[in-house]
Coordinates of C-alpha atoms in Angstrom, one line a residue:
Chain A
M30 CA 8.0 27.1 25.7
K31 CA 8.5 23.4 24.8
C32 CA 9.7 22.4 21.4
K33 CA 11.3 19.3 19.9
L34 CA 14.6 19.3 18.2
N35 CA 15.5 16.0 16.4
E36 CA 13.0 14.2 18.7
R37 CA 14.6 15.7 21.9
N38 CA 12.7 18.1 24.1
V39 CA 14.2 21.6 24.2
E40 CA 13.1 24.7 26.0
V41 CA 13.1 27.9 23.9
E42 CA 11.9 31.4 24.6
R43 CA 9.0 32.9 22.7
G44 CA 10.0 34.9 19.6
T45 CA 12.9 32.5 18.9
R46 CA 13.7 31.7 15.3
A47 CA 14.3 28.3 13.9
G48 CA 17.8 29.2 12.7
T49 CA 18.8 30.3 16.2
V50 CA 17.9 27.0 17.7
A51 CA 19.6 25.1 14.9
N52 CA 22.8 27.1 15.4
I53 CA 22.9 26.3 19.1
H54 CA 22.0 22.6 19.1
C55 CA 23.1 21.5 15.6
P56 CA 25.9 23.7 14.4
G57 CA 26.5 23.6 10.6
A58 CA 22.9 22.5 9.9
D59 CA 21.9 23.8 6.5
L60 CA 18.4 22.2 6.2
I61 CA 15.7 23.0 8.8
I62 CA 12.4 21.1 8.7
L63 CA 9.5 22.3 10.8
N64 CA 6.6 20.0 11.4
G65 CA 7.4 18.1 8.2
C66 CA 8.1 21.0 5.9
P67 CA 11.4 22.8 5.1
V68 CA 11.5 26.4 6.3
P69 CA 13.9 29.4 6.2
P70 CA 16.0 30.0 9.3
E71 CA 14.1 33.2 10.2
T72 CA 10.8 31.3 10.8
L73 CA 9.4 32.0 14.2
L74 CA 8.8 29.0 16.5
S75 CA 5.5 28.2 18.3
E76 CA 4.8 26.0 21.4
G77 CA 5.0 22.3 20.5
D78 CA 6.8 22.7 17.2
A79 CA 8.9 19.7 16.0
L80 CA 12.2 20.8 14.4
V81 CA 14.6 18.6 12.5
C82 CA 18.0 20.0 11.6
I83 CA 20.1 18.2 8.9
R84 CA 23.7 18.7 7.8
R85 CA 23.6 17.9 4.1
G86 CA 26.4 15.7 2.9
V87 CA 27.2 14.3 6.4
A88 CA 26.3 10.7 7.1
P89 CA 24.2 10.4 10.3
T90 CA 24.6 7.9 13.0
P91 CA 22.0 5.0 13.0
E92 CA 20.2 6.6 16.0
E93 CA 20.0 10.0 14.1
L94 CA 18.9 8.3 10.9
D95 CA 15.6 7.1 12.2
I96 CA 14.6 10.7 13.1
L97 CA 16.1 12.5 10.1
L98 CA 14.6 10.0 7.6
A99 CA 11.1 10.9 8.9
A100 CA 11.7 14.7 8.9
R101 CA 9.3 15.2 5.9
H102 CA 6.6 13.0 7.3
T103 CA 3.4 14.5 8.7
P104 CA 4.1 14.8 12.5
G105 CA 2.9 11.8 14.4
V106 CA 2.9 9.4 11.5
H107 CA 6.4 7.9 12.1
E108 CA 5.6 6.8 15.6
K109 CA 2.5 4.9 14.5
L110 CA 4.0 3.3 11.4
K111 CA 7.0 2.0 13.5
K112 CA 4.6 -0.2 15.4
A113 CA 3.1 -1.7 12.2
V114 CA 3.7 -5.1 10.5
V115 CA 2.8 -5.5 6.8
G116 CA 2.9 -8.7 4.8
I117 CA 3.7 -8.6 1.0
A118 CA 2.8 -11.7 -1.0
G119 CA 4.8 -11.6 -4.2
C120 CA 7.9 -9.3 -4.7
G121 CA 7.5 -8.5 -8.4
G122 CA 6.2 -5.3 -10.0
L123 CA 3.7 -4.6 -7.3
G124 CA 5.4 -6.1 -4.3
S125 CA 8.9 -4.6 -4.8
N126 CA 7.4 -1.2 -5.2
V127 CA 5.1 -1.5 -2.2
A128 CA 8.0 -2.7 -0.1
L129 CA 10.2 0.2 -0.9
A130 CA 7.4 2.8 -0.4
L131 CA 6.6 1.3 3.0
A132 CA 10.3 1.1 3.9
R133 CA 10.7 4.8 3.1
V134 CA 7.9 5.7 5.4
G135 CA 9.4 3.6 8.2
I136 CA 7.1 0.7 8.6
G137 CA 8.3 -1.3 11.6
R138 CA 8.4 -4.7 10.0
L139 CA 7.8 -6.2 6.6
V140 CA 7.2 -9.8 5.8
L141 CA 8.3 -10.4 2.2
A142 CA 7.3 -13.6 0.3
D143 CA 8.5 -14.7 -3.1
F144 CA 10.1 -17.9 -4.4
D145 CA 11.5 -16.4 -7.6
L146 CA 15.0 -15.2 -8.7
V147 CA 15.7 -11.7 -10.3
E148 CA 15.9 -12.0 -14.1
P149 CA 16.3 -9.4 -16.9
S150 CA 12.6 -9.1 -17.8
N151 CA 11.9 -8.0 -14.3
L152 CA 13.9 -4.8 -14.7
N153 CA 11.3 -3.0 -16.9
R154 CA 9.1 -2.5 -13.8
Q155 CA 10.5 -4.1 -10.7
Q156 CA 12.8 -2.5 -8.1
Y157 CA 15.9 -4.6 -8.8
Y158 CA 19.3 -3.9 -10.4
I159 CA 21.6 -5.5 -12.9
D160 CA 24.0 -6.6 -10.1
Q161 CA 21.1 -8.5 -8.4
L162 CA 20.3 -10.7 -11.5
G163 CA 20.1 -14.4 -10.3
M164 CA 19.6 -13.5 -6.6
P165 CA 16.4 -14.6 -4.8
K166 CA 14.0 -11.6 -5.0
V167 CA 13.4 -11.5 -1.3
E168 CA 17.2 -11.3 -0.6
A169 CA 17.7 -8.7 -3.2
L170 CA 14.8 -6.6 -1.9
K171 CA 16.0 -7.0 1.7
S172 CA 19.5 -5.7 0.8
T173 CA 18.0 -2.7 -1.1
I174 CA 15.7 -1.8 1.8
A175 CA 18.8 -1.9 4.1
R176 CA 20.4 0.7 1.9
I177 CA 17.4 3.0 2.3
N178 CA 16.2 2.4 5.8
P179 CA 18.2 -0.1 7.9
V180 CA 15.7 0.4 10.8
V181 CA 13.0 -1.6 9.1
R182 CA 12.9 -5.2 10.3
I183 CA 12.6 -7.7 7.4
D184 CA 11.3 -11.3 7.5
V185 CA 11.6 -13.3 4.3
W186 CA 9.8 -16.4 3.0
G187 CA 11.6 -17.7 -0.1
E188 CA 9.3 -20.7 -1.0
K189 CA 6.2 -20.8 -3.1
L190 CA 3.2 -19.8 -1.0
V191 CA 0.4 -22.4 -0.6
P192 CA -2.7 -22.0 1.5
A193 CA -1.1 -23.5 4.6
T194 CA 1.9 -21.3 4.4
V195 CA -0.2 -18.2 3.7
A196 CA -1.8 -18.9 7.1
S197 CA 1.4 -19.3 9.0
V198 CA 3.7 -16.8 7.3
F199 CA 1.3 -13.9 7.5
A200 CA -0.4 -14.7 10.8
G201 CA 1.3 -11.8 12.6
V202 CA 0.8 -9.0 10.1
D203 CA -1.5 -6.1 10.6
V204 CA -2.3 -5.7 6.9
L205 CA -1.6 -8.1 4.0
V206 CA -0.8 -6.9 0.5
E207 CA -1.6 -9.2 -2.5
A208 CA 1.1 -8.6 -5.1
F209 CA 1.2 -11.6 -7.3
D210 CA 1.3 -11.5 -11.1
R211 CA -0.9 -14.5 -12.0
A212 CA -4.7 -14.3 -11.4
D213 CA -4.9 -17.9 -10.0
Q214 CA -2.2 -17.1 -7.4
K215 CA -4.1 -13.9 -6.5
A216 CA -7.3 -16.1 -6.0
M217 CA -5.3 -18.6 -3.9
L218 CA -4.1 -15.9 -1.6
V219 CA -7.5 -14.2 -1.2
E220 CA -9.2 -17.6 -0.4
A221 CA -6.5 -18.7 2.0
A222 CA -6.4 -15.4 3.8
M223 CA -10.1 -15.1 4.1
K224 CA -10.3 -18.6 5.6
A225 CA -7.3 -18.2 7.9
F226 CA -7.9 -14.6 9.1
P227 CA -11.3 -13.3 7.8
D228 CA -10.9 -9.9 9.6
K229 CA -7.4 -9.0 8.5
P230 CA -7.2 -6.1 6.1
L231 CA -6.3 -7.3 2.6
V232 CA -5.1 -4.9 -0.2
L233 CA -5.2 -6.4 -3.8
G234 CA -3.9 -5.2 -7.1
S235 CA -6.0 -6.1 -10.2
G236 CA -5.8 -4.6 -13.7
M237 CA -2.7 -2.6 -14.5
A238 CA -1.3 -3.8 -17.9
G239 CA -0.6 -1.3 -20.7
W240 CA 0.0 2.4 -20.4
G241 CA -1.9 5.7 -19.9
G242 CA -5.5 5.6 -18.7
N243 CA -4.5 7.2 -15.3
D244 CA -8.1 8.1 -14.6
R245 CA -9.3 4.5 -14.9
L246 CA -7.1 3.4 -12.0
H247 CA -9.2 3.4 -8.8
T248 CA -9.5 2.1 -5.3
R249 CA -12.5 0.0 -4.3
I250 CA -13.2 -0.9 -0.7
S251 CA -15.5 -3.8 0.4
G252 CA -15.4 -4.5 4.1
N253 CA -11.8 -5.4 5.0
M254 CA -10.8 -5.9 1.3
T255 CA -9.5 -3.2 -1.0
V256 CA -8.7 -3.6 -4.7
C257 CA -6.5 -1.1 -6.5
G258 CA -6.2 -1.0 -10.3
D259 CA -8.6 -0.7 -13.3
E260 CA -10.0 -4.2 -12.8
T261 CA -10.1 -4.8 -16.5
S262 CA -6.6 -4.5 -18.2
E263 CA -5.2 -8.0 -18.0
A264 CA -1.6 -8.9 -18.9
I265 CA -2.1 -10.9 -22.0
P266 CA 0.0 -11.5 -25.2
G267 CA -0.1 -8.1 -26.9
R268 CA -0.6 -6.1 -23.7
G269 CA 2.5 -5.9 -21.5
L270 CA 3.3 -4.8 -18.0
M271 CA 5.4 -1.6 -17.6
A272 CA 6.9 0.5 -14.9
P273 CA 4.6 3.5 -14.8
R274 CA 1.2 1.8 -14.6
V275 CA 2.3 -1.1 -12.4
G276 CA 4.2 1.4 -10.2
I277 CA 1.1 3.6 -9.8
V278 CA -1.0 0.7 -8.7
A279 CA 1.7 -0.5 -6.3
H280 CA 1.8 3.0 -4.7
M281 CA -2.0 3.1 -4.5
Q282 CA -1.7 -0.2 -2.5
A283 CA 1.0 1.2 -0.3
N284 CA -1.0 4.4 0.2
R285 CA -4.1 2.4 1.1
V286 CA -2.0 0.5 3.7
M287 CA -1.0 3.8 5.3
E288 CA -4.7 4.8 5.4
I289 CA -5.7 1.5 7.0
L290 CA -2.9 1.9 9.6
L291 CA -3.3 5.6 10.3
G292 CA -7.0 6.2 9.5
P293 CA -8.0 8.8 6.9
D294 CA -5.8 11.9 6.5
E295 CA -7.9 14.7 7.7
G296 CA -5.2 17.1 6.6
L297 CA -5.7 16.5 2.9
G298 CA -6.6 19.5 0.8
P299 CA -10.1 20.0 -0.6
E300 CA -11.2 17.7 -3.4
L301 CA -10.7 19.5 -6.7
V302 CA -13.8 19.6 -8.9
T303 CA -12.6 19.4 -12.5
G304 CA -13.4 22.6 -14.4
R305 CA -13.5 24.8 -11.3
F306 CA -9.7 25.0 -10.8
D307 CA -9.8 28.8 -10.3
E308 CA -12.0 28.6 -7.2
T309 CA -9.9 26.0 -5.3
C310 CA -6.5 27.5 -5.8
Chain B
M25 CA -33.6 -5.1 -5.7
L26 CA -29.9 -5.8 -5.3
K27 CA -26.9 -3.5 -5.7
V28 CA -24.0 -5.1 -7.6
N29 CA -20.8 -3.1 -7.9
G30 CA -22.8 0.1 -7.4
E31 CA -25.5 -0.7 -10.0
P32 CA -29.0 -1.9 -9.3
L33 CA -30.0 -5.5 -10.3
K34 CA -33.5 -6.9 -10.2
Y35 CA -33.9 -9.5 -7.5
T36 CA -35.6 -12.8 -8.4
K37 CA -36.9 -15.3 -5.9
D38 CA -34.3 -17.8 -4.5
M39 CA -31.5 -16.0 -6.3
T40 CA -28.0 -17.5 -5.6
V41 CA -24.5 -16.0 -6.1
S42 CA -24.2 -18.0 -9.3
D43 CA -27.5 -16.5 -10.6
V44 CA -26.2 -13.0 -10.0
I45 CA -22.9 -13.8 -11.8
R46 CA -24.9 -15.1 -14.8
A47 CA -27.3 -12.1 -14.8
K48 CA -24.4 -9.7 -14.9
K49 CA -22.8 -11.8 -17.7
F50 CA -19.4 -11.8 -15.8
S51 CA -17.0 -13.9 -17.9
F52 CA -13.7 -13.4 -16.0
P53 CA -12.9 -16.9 -14.5
L54 CA -11.6 -15.7 -11.2
L55 CA -14.0 -13.6 -9.1
I56 CA -14.1 -12.5 -5.5
V57 CA -17.7 -12.1 -4.2
K58 CA -18.7 -10.2 -1.1
I59 CA -22.3 -9.9 0.1
D60 CA -22.6 -6.8 2.4
G61 CA -18.9 -6.9 2.9
V62 CA -18.8 -10.6 3.9
Y63 CA -16.6 -12.9 1.7
I64 CA -18.3 -15.8 0.0
A65 CA -16.2 -19.0 -0.7
R66 CA -16.1 -19.9 -4.4
E67 CA -17.3 -23.5 -3.9
T68 CA -20.6 -22.2 -2.4
Y69 CA -21.7 -19.8 -5.2
D70 CA -24.4 -22.3 -6.4
V71 CA -25.9 -22.7 -3.0
T72 CA -25.4 -19.3 -1.3
P73 CA -28.7 -17.3 -1.4
V74 CA -28.5 -13.6 -2.0
P75 CA -31.0 -11.8 0.3
D76 CA -33.2 -9.2 -1.4
G77 CA -31.8 -5.7 -0.7
S78 CA -28.2 -6.8 -0.2
T79 CA -25.2 -5.1 -1.7
L80 CA -22.7 -7.2 -3.6
D81 CA -19.1 -6.4 -4.5
I82 CA -17.8 -8.6 -7.3
I83 CA -14.1 -8.2 -7.9
H84 CA -12.3 -9.6 -11.0
L85 CA -8.9 -11.0 -10.3
I86 CA -6.9 -10.7 -13.5
S87 CA -3.2 -11.3 -14.3
G88 CA -0.6 -8.6 -14.0
G89 CA 1.7 -7.4 -11.2

């Protein structure tokens, strides 16, 4: 029967175990991932299975990396995401987190826009490091992404976005993520994007200051526009922006981008009805 | 009758987007308005009629990110 080992077709006999195939094709492998999930070596293989074998502690070649990196993805996801282009307007608390999440799932190309430099007050929620202080955010983020997934292509725009440049910089993206801090900039982006490309999916973040209140964070979809956040908690004097809540909203945005690109995940488990935990587990 | 952010709102004759915003007492300065999923430009709120029976999504844009 036909199976895939590290994305290459292999012919295996029925009744073959995962560990046997790993030993033949990938000696020394100590981590076997079957269809996105780690399995013990004695697991029996079925027709069409996708197997990834990894030697822990050994640096892969760039060709191997693309396959190994996606080993825990749901099968089929990686191929689709590799073809996608996502624009991120603003590389602060939202944008830097969205960019890294999408880089980790292997988005084909990211278009990053931000005119700012990394400074110390960014480090409480943004994906930058001490040794990047003073660097343009887009350059710092580009170098961090290269350390995670060098296969992702990165385009950067290091000037302040205005309506005309929104229209040109993001013309080729499949989905645009609004990731600004200031409300007037968010409005500028939405207005410019809706005029330049009214049909392009747009994912906004609005309302994420403070802490706690997990259950108030939501996703609202209206036509091609999605808003993530609580839509009420503004960053004002006395109510700051901190890593957990901003990071949650950023990952809600990245998660929604995946949903737009891939369609709904039919493989999600059943929705849990609070108070009836025993019946669903 | 209109549906605004999932809640019913009584329709009045010749209602505009600005009338809906006033009726809902929305005070946030930066709003995004969509009527049946279609984006309405800010400068047209005073003159854009809201058809009876339509669904409006009004999104508040607030600072933080």
